[in-house]
Amino acid sequence: MSSTTSLVIFVLCILSSSYALLPNCSTISVRREWRAFSASEKSAYLNAALALQTVPSLSGKSSIWADFAELHNDLANVVHGDNSNGIFLPWHRVFLAAYEYQLRKINPNITVPFWDSALDSESSRTSPVVIDFGGYGTTSPQSSPACIIGGVMSRARPDGGCIRRKMPLGSFRSFEELESIQFTRSYATYVTQAEALHGTVHAELGGSGSNAGQLGTMRSPYDPLFFLHHGNVDRKWDEWNAAFPNALSQYPTASRPNANVLIKLGGLFEKYDVTVRDIWNTTALCYVYAPSVGLSSEAENGSGARAFWKSLRTAGASYDPSEYQLPKEYSSNSTPILFEKDPTKLHYCNPLPKSYIIQNGMNETVVRQFEGIWDAVIDFFNSIEGYISPCARDKVEKSEYYVQLSEKQQEKKYGFLYKLLQGIKSAYLLVVDKIEEHGGDIFASVMDDLEKNVGGVDWEKWRQVLGGGKGGKK
């Protein structure tokens, strides 16, 4: 598609003529984190998203799903990177609203959720959100992206092929890193940082270069996780706007157009063409965000990183990267903490691949500068004695909010091994039943024999685990 044709479908221009106003909101919907959805709500959303591949295209593509992905690709150099003139956040806000609008034609009860990837930052290879959307496609972080094989989304063929993802090589961005930019006073700085931070999920799940999965390309809306991920980017921007209510006045700067820039998505959002000024607040598009779930929500509501960064903001601290540095004792010896070795600590993210930076039109020097600051943020919090992040793998995976793989998913993922373990469990329970039938004396006798004849095992511990002590079955 030529650039001229692209501008017919999507136009960025200074408002010079009348346009259709946004619809009046009969209700304000609440966008929630995916894990807050019930099983039936998840099923309804996944089925509606899948059904978009059967909705006719508005521009001669294979489907309306393809319309979203190809429009995003056609306008890559307009809405991303240094050429975007700050439109990255407002444009994606309207893009998500258009996607939700189309989903509601299939199911009027649908609201686009968000994915708080920070909650999975230290558990990036076992994210229940990724699993619900079809899984990782590969079992090795060294492998190239491959077709997802789990769940409803494995049936998706939005671009004529499958949805392709890879196992992450490193972490997603943590709550602390995401929160560190929330006291940035300059919109120009904030939008640049937000785009760089958001790239980690794209690169870790999609890869980069010629063999990238959809999330690693400018056709990333072919992967439905795109919309949940950008929902979280939009949510954090909404929080930032709430902290700086006069931020709209910053939008026009020496190098950026004013807030009357018109955003048009053609038929994707019907006749509702809007300006940046119109949608600076989410309520203009008839939605608000609920707090995130679980430990992340607790942190957002006043503890840990939020309190630290808020205190800096209150004190008038600057976050201009040319001025701001964390104390040298925290950043001079940045040694990565091995992912497997310490599940109570935060871990550095991989730098964005150079090919991804180029593809997104970002300034590599600026991105690397930000990445160095975020590494220092990790060092800072890891240096605080007794501090355990709400994102720490040890904390998240033991919390009631972290949805583990269902037994059905376990069986599908591990096959014979899972069945074998289930069989061993059943056999163990039968043995315990027999022991209970014959009394504790037999139990104590068996344990005594094991302790006498099999070395290298803490049999006293096993007596407690299995319910018996030296004196017999309790």
XYZ file of C-alpha atoms in Angstrom:
474
model
C 0.000 0.000 0.000
C 1.373 3.412 -0.932
C 1.883 6.171 1.599
C -0.841 8.158 -0.166
C -3.354 5.327 0.276
C -2.319 4.994 3.910
C -3.148 8.613 4.507
C -6.632 8.049 3.107
C -7.233 5.379 5.762
C -5.432 7.210 8.526
C -4.744 10.913 8.625
C -2.657 13.005 10.932
C -3.239 16.648 10.237
C -3.863 19.940 11.955
C -7.578 20.326 12.528
C -8.943 22.566 9.781
C -12.476 21.302 9.180
C -15.452 19.910 11.034
C -15.406 16.316 12.259
C -17.736 13.925 14.011
C -17.842 14.221 17.780
C -17.256 11.271 20.061
C -20.393 9.409 21.097
C -22.012 10.243 24.398
C -21.154 7.584 26.961
C -24.203 5.710 28.171
C -21.885 3.885 30.571
C -18.243 4.082 31.572
C -16.638 0.661 31.217
C -13.852 -0.502 33.513
C -10.799 -2.115 31.960
C -9.379 -4.782 34.259
C -6.241 -6.878 34.388
C -6.681 -10.201 32.564
C -6.267 -12.200 35.790
C -9.295 -10.415 37.257
C -11.518 -11.977 34.574
C -13.645 -14.997 35.433
C -13.263 -18.168 33.366
C -16.424 -17.328 31.416
C -15.248 -13.762 30.765
C -11.901 -15.036 29.478
C -13.642 -17.496 27.177
C -15.972 -14.816 25.831
C -13.089 -12.444 25.129
C -10.898 -15.052 23.426
C -13.770 -16.224 21.231
C -14.660 -12.660 20.218
C -11.023 -11.873 19.394
C -10.742 -15.078 17.348
C -13.959 -14.238 15.492
C -12.387 -11.047 14.074
C -10.611 -13.195 11.498
C -14.020 -13.975 9.974
C -15.197 -10.336 9.838
C -14.803 -8.894 6.314
C -12.021 -6.402 5.745
C -12.762 -2.714 5.241
C -9.814 -2.291 2.868
C -9.606 -5.428 0.745
C -7.498 -7.457 3.199
C -8.240 -10.970 4.450
C -10.241 -9.749 7.474
C -10.746 -6.815 9.794
C -8.060 -8.396 12.019
C -5.676 -7.868 9.116
C -6.911 -4.272 8.750
C -5.611 -3.464 12.243
C -2.232 -5.119 11.722
C -1.622 -3.712 8.252
C -2.683 -0.189 9.251
C -0.230 -0.344 12.156
C 2.488 -1.484 9.766
C 1.684 1.137 7.117
C 1.973 3.919 9.684
C 4.979 2.585 11.572
C 7.119 5.632 10.830
C 4.297 8.013 11.730
C 3.226 6.672 15.124
C 6.505 5.266 16.481
C 9.921 6.603 17.381
C 11.466 9.993 16.861
C 9.250 10.738 13.858
C 6.025 10.286 15.830
C 6.044 13.802 17.322
C 4.701 12.422 20.579
C 1.683 10.743 18.969
C 2.723 7.220 20.093
C 0.550 7.239 23.233
C -2.543 9.097 21.932
C -2.639 7.143 18.657
C -2.478 3.753 20.363
C -5.191 4.863 22.791
C -7.571 5.463 19.885
C -6.356 2.310 18.125
C -7.342 0.244 21.192
C -10.696 2.002 21.374
C -11.317 1.072 17.732
C -10.395 -2.547 18.449
C -12.787 -2.639 21.406
C -15.447 -1.057 19.184
C -15.090 -3.873 16.641
C -15.096 -6.572 19.337
C -18.366 -5.219 20.678
C -20.000 -5.766 17.316
C -19.401 -9.456 18.024
C -20.127 -9.360 21.752
C -21.478 -6.086 23.210
C -20.318 -7.078 26.698
C -16.632 -7.111 25.781
C -14.152 -4.724 27.391
C -10.495 -4.900 26.391
C -8.402 -6.024 29.391
C -4.840 -5.029 30.154
C -1.863 -7.255 30.911
C 0.267 -6.063 33.820
C 3.421 -7.735 32.506
C 5.382 -6.392 35.487
C 3.640 -8.995 37.627
C 5.269 -11.624 35.396
C 8.557 -9.781 34.958
C 10.662 -12.255 36.943
C 8.513 -15.205 35.804
C 8.466 -14.309 32.132
C 8.591 -17.951 30.998
C 5.526 -19.016 32.965
C 3.172 -16.051 32.541
C -0.425 -17.272 32.952
C -1.557 -14.474 30.631
C 0.706 -15.659 27.807
C -0.422 -19.228 28.464
C -4.097 -18.257 28.252
C -3.372 -16.690 24.859
C -1.764 -19.822 23.457
C 1.608 -20.078 25.177
C 5.138 -19.502 23.958
C 5.512 -21.554 20.804
C 9.017 -22.683 21.829
C 10.420 -24.441 24.882
C 13.910 -22.937 24.613
C 14.744 -19.231 24.913
C 17.441 -19.804 22.300
C 14.923 -20.927 19.672
C 13.363 -18.785 16.980
C 9.656 -17.962 17.267
C 7.332 -20.852 16.419
C 3.593 -21.497 16.165
C 1.674 -21.433 19.429
C -0.100 -24.735 20.049
C -2.282 -24.138 23.109
C -5.791 -22.848 23.622
C -8.256 -21.046 21.398
C -5.657 -18.796 19.782
C -3.785 -21.738 18.283
C -6.655 -21.827 15.758
C -6.017 -18.253 14.633
C -4.796 -17.717 11.074
C -5.102 -13.933 10.878
C -2.339 -13.420 8.310
C -2.668 -16.763 6.574
C -0.289 -18.396 9.053
C -0.143 -19.110 12.766
C 0.614 -16.776 15.665
C 4.327 -17.187 16.377
C 6.083 -16.505 19.684
C 9.286 -17.454 21.452
C 10.311 -18.291 25.005
C 11.731 -15.129 26.643
C 15.476 -15.035 27.083
C 15.211 -12.569 29.956
C 12.817 -10.661 32.178
C 10.020 -8.266 31.348
C 10.234 -4.783 32.836
C 9.562 -4.762 36.573
C 7.140 -2.617 38.541
C 10.081 -0.600 39.856
C 11.333 0.219 36.353
C 7.881 1.124 35.048
C 7.233 3.232 38.108
C 10.561 5.036 37.797
C 9.341 7.110 34.844
C 6.039 8.073 36.458
C 7.419 11.226 38.054
C 8.908 12.499 34.801
C 7.518 15.998 34.372
C 8.160 16.363 30.661
C 5.707 14.670 28.292
C 8.404 14.551 25.608
C 10.678 12.580 27.943
C 7.848 10.420 29.271
C 6.599 9.254 25.869
C 10.152 8.413 24.735
C 10.791 6.349 27.863
C 7.400 4.662 27.732
C 7.985 3.497 24.170
C 11.423 2.124 25.008
C 10.113 0.309 28.104
C 7.208 -1.223 26.220
C 9.574 -2.667 23.609
C 10.886 -5.323 25.996
C 7.704 -7.432 25.838
C 7.645 -7.140 22.041
C 11.270 -8.237 21.705
C 11.202 -11.011 24.332
C 8.082 -12.716 22.946
C 8.419 -11.806 19.289
C 12.150 -11.700 18.745
C 13.527 -9.366 16.105
C 14.936 -9.387 12.622
C 13.843 -11.357 9.568
C 12.554 -14.375 11.517
C 10.612 -12.466 14.177
C 7.172 -13.487 15.356
C 4.368 -10.980 14.931
C 5.059 -9.156 18.207
C 8.589 -8.418 17.027
C 7.370 -6.708 13.858
C 5.270 -3.683 12.928
C 2.446 -6.089 12.147
C 2.301 -6.913 15.862
C -1.531 -6.516 16.121
C -1.742 -9.910 14.394
C -0.949 -11.231 17.892
C -3.902 -10.493 20.234
C -1.503 -10.023 23.157
C -0.603 -6.725 21.486
C -3.846 -5.143 22.651
C -3.504 -6.293 26.270
C 0.089 -5.089 26.370
C -0.812 -1.692 24.963
C -3.724 -1.531 27.373
C -1.146 -1.569 30.158
C 0.941 1.114 28.424
C -2.219 3.214 28.157
C -3.050 2.564 31.827
C 0.350 3.796 32.994
C -0.001 6.891 30.811
C -3.421 7.486 32.386
C -1.785 7.323 35.836
C 0.872 9.786 34.714
C -1.776 12.176 33.406
C -3.570 12.019 36.756
C -0.327 12.984 38.532
C 0.264 15.907 36.161
C -3.155 17.338 35.278
C -1.647 20.217 33.284
C 0.451 17.927 31.086
C -1.674 18.550 27.994
C -0.243 22.051 27.844
C 3.181 20.461 27.221
C 2.072 18.648 24.078
C 2.927 21.475 21.707
C 6.670 22.075 21.984
C 9.281 23.447 19.645
C 9.504 20.119 17.830
C 5.971 18.812 18.331
C 2.643 19.838 16.797
C -0.173 21.097 18.952
C -2.885 19.041 20.618
C -5.386 19.672 17.808
C -3.720 16.978 15.694
C -6.516 14.921 14.181
C -6.474 11.135 14.483
C -8.559 9.267 11.912
C -8.843 5.497 11.615
C -11.236 5.375 8.698
C -13.958 2.757 9.100
C -12.254 0.966 11.982
C -13.738 3.475 14.405
C -16.678 4.445 12.211
C -17.018 8.220 11.937
C -15.408 9.120 15.240
C -12.332 11.107 14.245
C -10.719 12.715 17.265
C -7.952 15.085 18.242
C -5.204 14.442 20.761
C -6.903 16.980 23.010
C -10.200 15.065 22.810
C -8.807 11.795 24.120
C -6.212 13.035 26.606
C -8.508 11.595 29.296
C -9.869 8.052 28.937
C -13.393 9.014 29.952
C -13.789 10.732 26.566
C -13.611 7.215 25.103
C -15.978 5.885 27.782
C -13.602 3.848 29.947
C -11.429 3.962 33.053
C -8.884 1.536 34.499
C -9.254 -0.627 37.578
C -6.166 -1.143 39.758
C -4.010 -4.074 38.787
C -4.292 -7.365 40.650
C -2.615 -8.850 43.662
C 0.809 -7.890 44.806
C 1.241 -5.371 42.023
C -1.974 -3.656 43.104
C -0.773 -3.540 46.706
C 2.458 -1.894 45.590
C 0.605 0.599 43.415
C -1.511 1.624 46.367
C 1.312 3.085 48.372
C 4.142 0.736 49.345
C 7.551 -0.157 48.009
C 8.624 1.441 44.759
C 5.600 3.726 44.468
C 6.365 5.341 47.832
C 10.037 5.790 46.940
C 9.431 7.426 43.577
C 6.557 9.496 44.954
C 8.839 10.908 47.631
C 11.325 11.949 44.937
C 8.562 13.565 42.918
C 7.267 15.416 45.989
C 10.774 16.665 46.674
C 10.928 18.064 43.150
C 13.485 15.571 41.848
C 14.263 15.748 38.143
C 14.291 12.703 35.915
C 15.950 14.309 32.937
C 18.507 11.623 31.950
C 21.116 14.296 31.327
C 20.843 15.337 34.990
C 19.641 12.347 36.976
C 21.764 9.498 38.293
C 21.263 7.064 41.113
C 23.965 7.009 43.813
C 27.228 5.617 42.457
C 27.427 2.899 45.082
C 24.308 1.363 43.524
C 25.203 1.683 39.846
C 28.983 1.507 39.452
C 29.244 -2.280 39.544
C 26.166 -3.487 37.698
C 26.529 -7.258 37.825
C 23.458 -9.163 36.638
C 21.833 -11.421 39.198
C 21.344 -14.851 37.678
C 17.680 -15.526 36.998
C 17.779 -19.026 38.460
C 19.993 -18.239 41.446
C 17.996 -15.712 43.438
C 14.207 -15.652 43.004
C 13.857 -12.896 45.634
C 15.717 -10.317 43.530
C 14.980 -8.272 40.453
C 16.894 -9.029 37.289
C 18.160 -6.897 34.451
C 16.258 -6.942 31.188
C 18.067 -7.620 27.954
C 18.887 -4.516 25.926
C 16.509 -3.984 23.029
C 17.933 -5.513 19.850
C 19.423 -2.931 17.537
C 17.218 -4.158 14.693
C 14.130 -3.534 16.835
C 15.289 -0.001 17.690
C 15.874 0.793 14.021
C 12.546 -0.732 13.009
C 10.736 1.470 15.537
C 12.572 4.625 14.555
C 14.068 5.189 18.001
C 17.369 6.859 18.800
C 19.724 4.078 19.915
C 21.945 6.394 21.963
C 18.956 7.639 23.955
C 17.539 4.113 24.409
C 20.880 2.803 25.720
C 21.077 5.732 28.121
C 17.639 4.902 29.502
C 18.518 1.195 29.752
C 21.553 2.093 31.857
C 19.348 4.110 34.197
C 16.866 1.230 34.521
C 19.711 -1.157 35.351
C 20.687 1.293 38.086
C 17.087 1.262 39.330
C 17.348 -2.532 39.660
C 20.659 -2.178 41.530
C 19.141 0.377 43.859
C 16.197 -1.737 44.951
C 18.253 -4.923 45.199
C 20.649 -3.087 47.509
C 17.941 -2.255 50.059
C 18.252 -4.723 52.893
C 15.098 -6.778 53.310
C 13.382 -5.344 50.239
C 11.531 -7.911 48.144
C 9.838 -6.591 45.050
C 6.149 -7.328 44.450
C 7.454 -8.702 41.134
C 10.032 -11.072 42.662
C 9.595 -14.587 41.317
C 9.648 -16.126 44.786
C 6.895 -13.770 45.957
C 4.728 -13.853 42.839
C 4.694 -17.583 42.243
C 3.761 -18.263 45.875
C 0.991 -15.660 45.940
C -2.687 -16.443 45.682
C -2.920 -14.043 42.756
C -0.576 -15.941 40.475
C -2.752 -18.286 38.440
C -0.923 -21.569 37.975
C -1.323 -23.878 35.006
C -4.516 -25.887 35.231
C -4.222 -29.664 35.526
C -5.421 -29.982 31.951
C -2.700 -27.612 30.758
C -0.127 -29.463 32.884
C -1.096 -32.746 31.279
C -0.940 -31.256 27.798
C 2.406 -29.589 28.479
C 4.181 -32.457 30.204
C 2.347 -35.447 28.737
C 3.662 -38.793 29.974
C 5.648 -37.272 32.844
C 2.536 -35.624 34.245
C 0.563 -38.891 34.037
C 3.433 -40.765 35.677
C 3.554 -38.314 38.577
C -0.211 -38.540 38.957
C 0.122 -42.337 39.077
C 2.808 -42.164 41.740
C 0.623 -39.809 43.754
C -2.316 -42.220 43.513
C -0.128 -45.175 44.522
C 1.204 -43.219 47.485
C -2.316 -42.420 48.667
C -3.244 -46.119 48.447
C -0.227 -47.037 50.572
C -1.158 -44.383 53.134
C -4.699 -45.778 53.233
C -3.332 -49.272 53.899
C -1.129 -47.939 56.654
C -4.063 -46.198 58.257
C -6.092 -49.410 58.098
C -3.425 -51.336 60.018
C -2.499 -48.615 62.469
C 0.511 -46.477 63.207
C 2.753 -49.352 64.263
C 3.177 -50.507 60.666
C 3.922 -46.926 59.569
C 6.575 -46.504 62.248
C 8.090 -49.866 61.386
C 8.362 -49.011 57.686
C 9.970 -45.668 58.464
C 12.431 -47.274 60.872
C 13.473 -49.763 58.180
C 13.945 -47.011 55.629
C 16.038 -44.953 58.029
C 18.222 -47.969 58.807
C 18.771 -49.189 55.255
C 18.596 -46.143 52.985
C 21.121 -43.419 53.662
C 21.364 -39.865 52.415
C 17.703 -38.997 53.147
C 16.265 -36.918 55.965
C 13.759 -39.568 57.060
C 12.687 -37.589 60.095
C 11.461 -34.884 57.738
C 9.540 -37.498 55.763
C 7.938 -38.804 58.939
C 6.528 -35.335 59.481
C 5.488 -34.930 55.829
C 3.742 -38.302 55.777
C 2.109 -37.730 59.134
C 4.021 -39.986 61.510
C 6.703 -39.621 64.129
C 9.033 -41.858 66.127
C 6.118 -42.995 68.181
C 3.985 -44.047 65.241
C 1.248 -42.624 63.046
C -0.345 -39.462 64.345
